[in-house]
GROMACS .gro file of C-alpha atoms in nm:
model
  245
    1MET     CA    1   4.512  -4.181   1.631
    2ASN     CA    2   4.710  -4.500   1.850
    3LEU     CA    3   4.994  -4.492   1.991
    4LYS     CA    4   5.125  -4.661   1.708
    5GLN     CA    5   5.049  -4.430   1.500
    6VAL     CA    6   5.226  -4.164   1.742
    7TYR     CA    7   5.539  -4.331   1.706
    8GLN     CA    8   5.524  -4.376   1.325
    9ALA     CA    9   5.474  -3.941   1.364
   10VAL     CA   10   5.810  -3.954   1.557
   11LEU     CA   11   6.028  -4.167   1.353
   12ILE     CA   12   5.882  -3.905   1.050
   13GLU     CA   13   5.955  -3.615   1.237
   14LEU     CA   14   6.325  -3.769   1.373
   15GLU     CA   15   6.430  -3.870   1.027
   16LYS     CA   16   6.793  -3.751   0.878
   17GLN     CA   17   7.106  -3.868   0.749
   18LYS     CA   18   7.277  -3.991   1.105
   19ALA     CA   19   6.941  -3.913   1.289
   20PRO     CA   20   6.958  -4.088   1.632
   21SER     CA   21   6.742  -4.361   1.642
   22MET     CA   22   6.480  -4.382   1.858
   23LEU     CA   23   6.422  -4.718   2.041
   24LEU     CA   24   6.027  -4.798   2.226
   25ASP     CA   25   6.115  -4.840   2.601
   26GLU     CA   26   6.295  -4.488   2.500
   27PHE     CA   27   5.924  -4.352   2.309
   28ASN     CA   28   5.750  -4.484   2.636
   29TYR     CA   29   5.920  -4.221   2.833
   30TYR     CA   30   5.924  -3.941   2.603
   31TYR     CA   31   5.509  -4.052   2.545
   32TYR     CA   32   5.415  -3.986   2.844
   33LYS     CA   33   5.618  -3.729   3.002
   34SER     CA   34   5.541  -3.508   2.694
   35VAL     CA   35   5.148  -3.554   2.790
   36ILE     CA   36   5.179  -3.483   3.117
   37GLN     CA   37   5.425  -3.095   3.004
   38TYR     CA   38   5.162  -3.076   2.744
   39ILE     CA   39   4.862  -3.107   2.990
   40ASN     CA   40   5.022  -2.857   3.329
   41THR     CA   41   5.172  -2.603   2.998
   42LYS     CA   42   4.778  -2.601   2.942
   43TYR     CA   43   4.692  -2.591   3.328
   44ASN     CA   44   4.794  -2.263   3.413
   45PHE     CA   45   4.605  -2.108   3.121
   46CYS     CA   46   4.262  -2.276   3.182
   47ASP     CA   47   3.977  -2.125   3.116
   48MET     CA   48   4.117  -1.822   2.875
   49ASN     CA   49   3.969  -1.955   2.619
   50GLN     CA   50   3.808  -2.168   2.439
   51GLN     CA   51   4.147  -2.287   2.295
   52GLU     CA   52   4.261  -2.392   2.637
   53ASP     CA   53   3.934  -2.527   2.710
   54ASP     CA   54   3.940  -2.744   2.407
   55ASP     CA   55   4.332  -2.883   2.496
   56LEU     CA   56   4.152  -3.056   2.787
   57ARG     CA   57   3.823  -3.096   2.777
   58VAL     CA   58   3.890  -3.520   2.739
   59LEU     CA   59   4.092  -3.462   3.091
   60ASN     CA   60   3.746  -3.275   3.223
   61MET     CA   61   3.594  -3.476   3.490
   62THR     CA   62   3.266  -3.342   3.766
   63ALA     CA   63   3.301  -3.484   4.075
   64THR     CA   64   3.077  -3.473   4.468
   65LEU     CA   65   3.210  -3.583   4.746
   66SER     CA   66   2.981  -3.651   5.007
   67GLY     CA   67   2.961  -3.856   5.387
   68GLY     CA   68   3.178  -4.145   5.238
   69ASN     CA   69   3.509  -3.901   5.110
   70ILE     CA   70   3.508  -3.789   5.446
   71ILE     CA   71   3.884  -3.865   5.637
   72SER     CA   72   3.769  -3.620   5.973
   73LYS     CA   73   3.585  -3.352   6.071
   74ASP     CA   74   3.566  -3.092   6.359
   75ASP     CA   75   3.391  -2.750   6.414
   76ASP     CA   76   3.653  -2.593   6.172
   77LYS     CA   77   3.760  -2.783   5.885
   78THR     CA   78   3.707  -3.072   5.717
   79LEU     CA   79   3.884  -3.328   5.561
   80PHE     CA   80   3.810  -3.501   5.213
   81THR     CA   81   3.926  -3.727   5.002
   82LEU     CA   82   3.977  -3.640   4.675
   83PRO     CA   83   3.942  -3.881   4.366
   84SER     CA   84   4.197  -4.151   4.305
   85ASP     CA   85   4.223  -4.077   3.956
   86TYR     CA   86   4.300  -3.668   4.067
   87PHE     CA   87   4.543  -3.475   3.848
   88HIS     CA   88   4.464  -3.094   3.937
   89LEU     CA   89   4.217  -2.871   4.086
   90LYS     CA   90   4.001  -2.617   3.930
   91ASN     CA   91   3.699  -2.575   4.119
   92CYS     CA   92   3.539  -2.659   4.420
   93VAL     CA   93   3.217  -2.534   4.537
   94ILE     CA   94   3.123  -2.601   4.882
   95THR     CA   95   2.747  -2.681   5.060
   96PHE     CA   96   2.660  -2.614   5.355
   97ASN     CA   97   2.337  -2.738   5.607
   98ASN     CA   98   2.185  -2.469   5.826
   99PRO     CA   99   1.973  -2.691   6.014
  100ASN     CA  100   1.887  -2.303   6.237
  101ALA     CA  101   1.814  -2.119   5.939
  102LYS     CA  102   1.481  -1.943   5.978
  103CYS     CA  103   1.329  -2.027   5.621
  104ASN     CA  104   1.347  -2.325   5.480
  105SER     CA  105   1.543  -2.174   5.154
  106ASN     CA  106   1.831  -2.036   5.343
  107SER     CA  107   1.876  -2.431   5.521
  108ILE     CA  108   2.088  -2.476   5.198
  109ILE     CA  109   2.439  -2.234   5.091
  110LYS     CA  110   2.638  -2.296   4.822
  111LYS     CA  111   2.928  -2.131   4.880
  112GLY     CA  112   3.294  -2.147   4.602
  113ALA     CA  113   3.579  -2.194   4.815
  114ARG     CA  114   3.915  -2.011   4.768
  115ARG     CA  115   4.289  -2.175   4.785
  116LEU     CA  116   4.509  -2.116   5.065
  117THR     CA  117   4.875  -2.155   5.014
  118SER     CA  118   5.082  -2.215   5.304
  119ASP     CA  119   5.169  -1.837   5.364
  120LYS     CA  120   4.881  -1.670   5.317
  121TYR     CA  121   4.663  -1.922   5.646
  122PRO     CA  122   4.874  -1.730   5.900
  123GLY     CA  123   4.755  -1.396   5.772
  124ILE     CA  124   4.385  -1.421   5.754
  125LEU     CA  125   4.359  -1.621   6.053
  126ASN     CA  126   4.275  -1.232   6.297
  127ASN     CA  127   4.184  -1.045   5.907
  128TYR     CA  128   3.808  -1.002   5.994
  129TYR     CA  129   3.690  -0.965   5.608
  130PHE     CA  130   3.963  -1.263   5.520
  131LYS     CA  131   3.947  -1.521   5.780
  132PRO     CA  132   3.739  -1.859   5.687
  133SER     CA  133   3.412  -1.902   5.766
  134TYR     CA  134   3.104  -2.046   5.560
  135LYS     CA  135   3.085  -1.672   5.381
  136THR     CA  136   3.454  -1.726   5.312
  137PRO     CA  137   3.551  -2.065   5.304
  138TYR     CA  138   3.898  -2.195   5.201
  139TYR     CA  139   4.062  -2.484   5.051
  140TYR     CA  140   4.394  -2.660   5.116
  141ILE     CA  141   4.546  -2.980   4.934
  142TYR     CA  142   4.795  -3.190   5.024
  143ASN     CA  143   4.900  -3.635   5.000
  144ASP     CA  144   4.813  -3.816   5.321
  145ASP     CA  145   5.084  -4.061   5.397
  146SER     CA  146   4.983  -4.228   5.782
  147GLY     CA  147   4.885  -4.520   5.547
  148GLN     CA  148   5.144  -4.732   5.380
  149ILE     CA  149   5.023  -4.801   5.063
  150LYS     CA  150   5.216  -4.922   4.745
  151THR     CA  151   5.055  -4.777   4.465
  152GLY     CA  152   5.083  -4.376   4.647
  153THR     CA  153   4.882  -4.231   4.885
  154PRO     CA  154   4.613  -4.018   4.839
  155VAL     CA  155   4.518  -3.713   4.794
  156ILE     CA  156   4.343  -3.460   5.012
  157ILE     CA  157   4.123  -3.169   5.027
  158LYS     CA  158   4.106  -3.025   5.366
  159LEU     CA  159   3.866  -2.773   5.408
  160PHE     CA  160   3.853  -2.417   5.646
  161TYR     CA  161   3.537  -2.253   5.697
  162GLY     CA  162   3.500  -2.090   6.068
  163GLU     CA  163   3.388  -2.219   6.403
  164ASP     CA  164   3.039  -2.179   6.363
  165LYS     CA  165   2.914  -2.484   6.507
  166ASN     CA  166   2.548  -2.463   6.325
  167ILE     CA  167   2.659  -2.487   5.966
  168ASN     CA  168   2.758  -2.837   5.810
  169ILE     CA  169   2.893  -2.943   5.516
  170SER     CA  170   2.664  -3.157   5.317
  171ASP     CA  171   2.867  -3.255   5.040
  172ILE     CA  172   3.140  -3.082   4.737
  173SER     CA  173   3.174  -3.007   4.409
  174ILE     CA  174   3.441  -3.015   4.210
  175ASP     CA  175   3.525  -2.989   3.850
  176TYR     CA  176   3.937  -3.128   3.820
  177ILE     CA  177   4.156  -3.301   3.560
  178LYS     CA  178   4.235  -3.635   3.569
  179TYR     CA  179   4.544  -3.836   3.497
  180PRO     CA  180   4.603  -3.893   3.194
  181ASN     CA  181   4.560  -4.247   3.071
  182GLU     CA  182   4.974  -4.404   3.096
  183LEU     CA  183   4.980  -4.697   2.753
  184SER     CA  184   5.267  -4.839   2.648
  185LEU     CA  185   5.391  -4.936   2.276
  186THR     CA  186   5.484  -5.328   2.254
  187VAL     CA  187   5.694  -5.513   1.978
  188ASN     CA  188   5.330  -5.687   1.943
  189ASP     CA  189   5.124  -5.374   1.899
  190LEU     CA  190   5.409  -5.263   1.653
  191GLU     CA  191   5.313  -5.566   1.401
  192SER     CA  192   4.923  -5.541   1.494
  193GLU     CA  193   4.729  -5.328   1.213
  194ASP     CA  194   4.577  -5.022   1.330
  195GLU     CA  195   4.259  -5.118   1.393
  196ILE     CA  196   4.311  -5.359   1.637
  197LEU     CA  197   4.427  -5.042   1.841
  198GLU     CA  198   4.257  -4.839   2.080
  199ASP     CA  199   4.255  -4.484   2.002
  200LEU     CA  200   4.456  -4.237   2.233
  201GLU     CA  201   4.166  -4.062   2.462
  202PHE     CA  202   4.301  -3.687   2.288
  203PRO     CA  203   4.144  -3.548   1.981
  204LYS     CA  204   4.384  -3.619   1.678
  205TYR     CA  205   4.552  -3.265   1.688
  206VAL     CA  206   4.656  -3.247   2.102
  207CYS     CA  207   4.804  -3.565   1.964
  208TYR     CA  208   5.016  -3.340   1.753
  209GLU     CA  209   5.109  -3.111   1.969
  210ILE     CA  210   5.235  -3.412   2.185
  211ILE     CA  211   5.430  -3.581   1.926
  212ASN     CA  212   5.592  -3.132   1.865
  213ILE     CA  213   5.713  -3.187   2.200
  214MET     CA  214   5.829  -3.516   2.192
  215VAL     CA  215   6.033  -3.443   1.907
  216LYS     CA  216   6.153  -3.071   2.137
  217LEU     CA  217   6.260  -3.329   2.445
  218PHE     CA  218   6.434  -3.622   2.180
  219LEU     CA  219   6.630  -3.349   1.956
  220GLU     CA  220   6.747  -3.171   2.343
  221ARG     CA  221   6.881  -3.482   2.454
  222HIS     CA  222   7.120  -3.591   2.105
  223ARG     CA  223   7.184  -3.209   2.128
  224ASP     CA  224   7.079  -3.264   1.736
  225PRO     CA  225   7.073  -2.867   1.560
  226ARG     CA  226   6.778  -2.920   1.420
  227LEU     CA  227   6.709  -2.799   1.753
  228ASN     CA  228   6.723  -2.416   1.737
  229THR     CA  229   6.469  -2.442   1.396
  230ASN     CA  230   6.220  -2.730   1.510
  231PRO     CA  231   6.051  -2.500   1.825
  232ILE     CA  232   5.940  -2.280   1.549
  233VAL     CA  233   5.880  -2.479   1.233
  234ASN     CA  234   5.621  -2.693   1.451
  235GLN     CA  235   5.424  -2.422   1.642
  236THR     CA  236   5.102  -2.467   1.589
  237ILE     CA  237   4.920  -2.251   1.884
  238ALA     CA  238   5.015  -1.888   1.924
  239PRO     CA  239   5.074  -1.810   2.266
  240PRO     CA  240   4.830  -1.616   2.445
  241ILE     CA  241   4.894  -1.263   2.434
  242PHE     CA  242   4.804  -1.109   2.807
  243PRO     CA  243   4.667  -0.795   2.774
  244ASN     CA  244   4.930  -0.428   2.908
  245LYS     CA  245   4.848  -0.384   3.285
   0.00000   0.00000   0.00000
């Protein structure tokens, strides 16, 4: 499905006597907003079941970051620049190098890093079991606003792993969700043949979910009475079921 077909589908969903018209600029705005909303919603339930994994599979990326991505390095933490298309992190695995290991098999250590929050950090600093070490590493993500970059600031991942000077980071492997392609529909696109236009990166069933979100947002803006029934009629995927605590 391409962007023109999405536009036509939205018009079909909105077709009704006295229905508000959707301008091309409005469509482009609501399309990207709906895509971001869809991704954020699915990310909250990522890895919960196969359905959730399939929904975002086209945005799943893997990267290995090494020396060229290092911004700074101290005895207890290292900063890496994340890929430019980074959107959400799924996991982070750190490869440590211990040059003083007695056995070659123990010289390479791989550990999964835990997410560190600003309120959690003071509480774990003096906790023997949870303080940062190469056995219990943490990561923290923030923006680097030190440089003047017009198109946006790079995203930085800071790794905490204690003060063992014998342990060095070789590289990190991350699984992340990339930013979706930002597309705009033009008047020339509407006049072009469907075969000429590029297909969207999402599978067709995801496009229909995005269309449902777009219609709901547009109806809400214009206070259309169909807003009360449209989400129920167009519910195609059951919400996740949580086990009783």
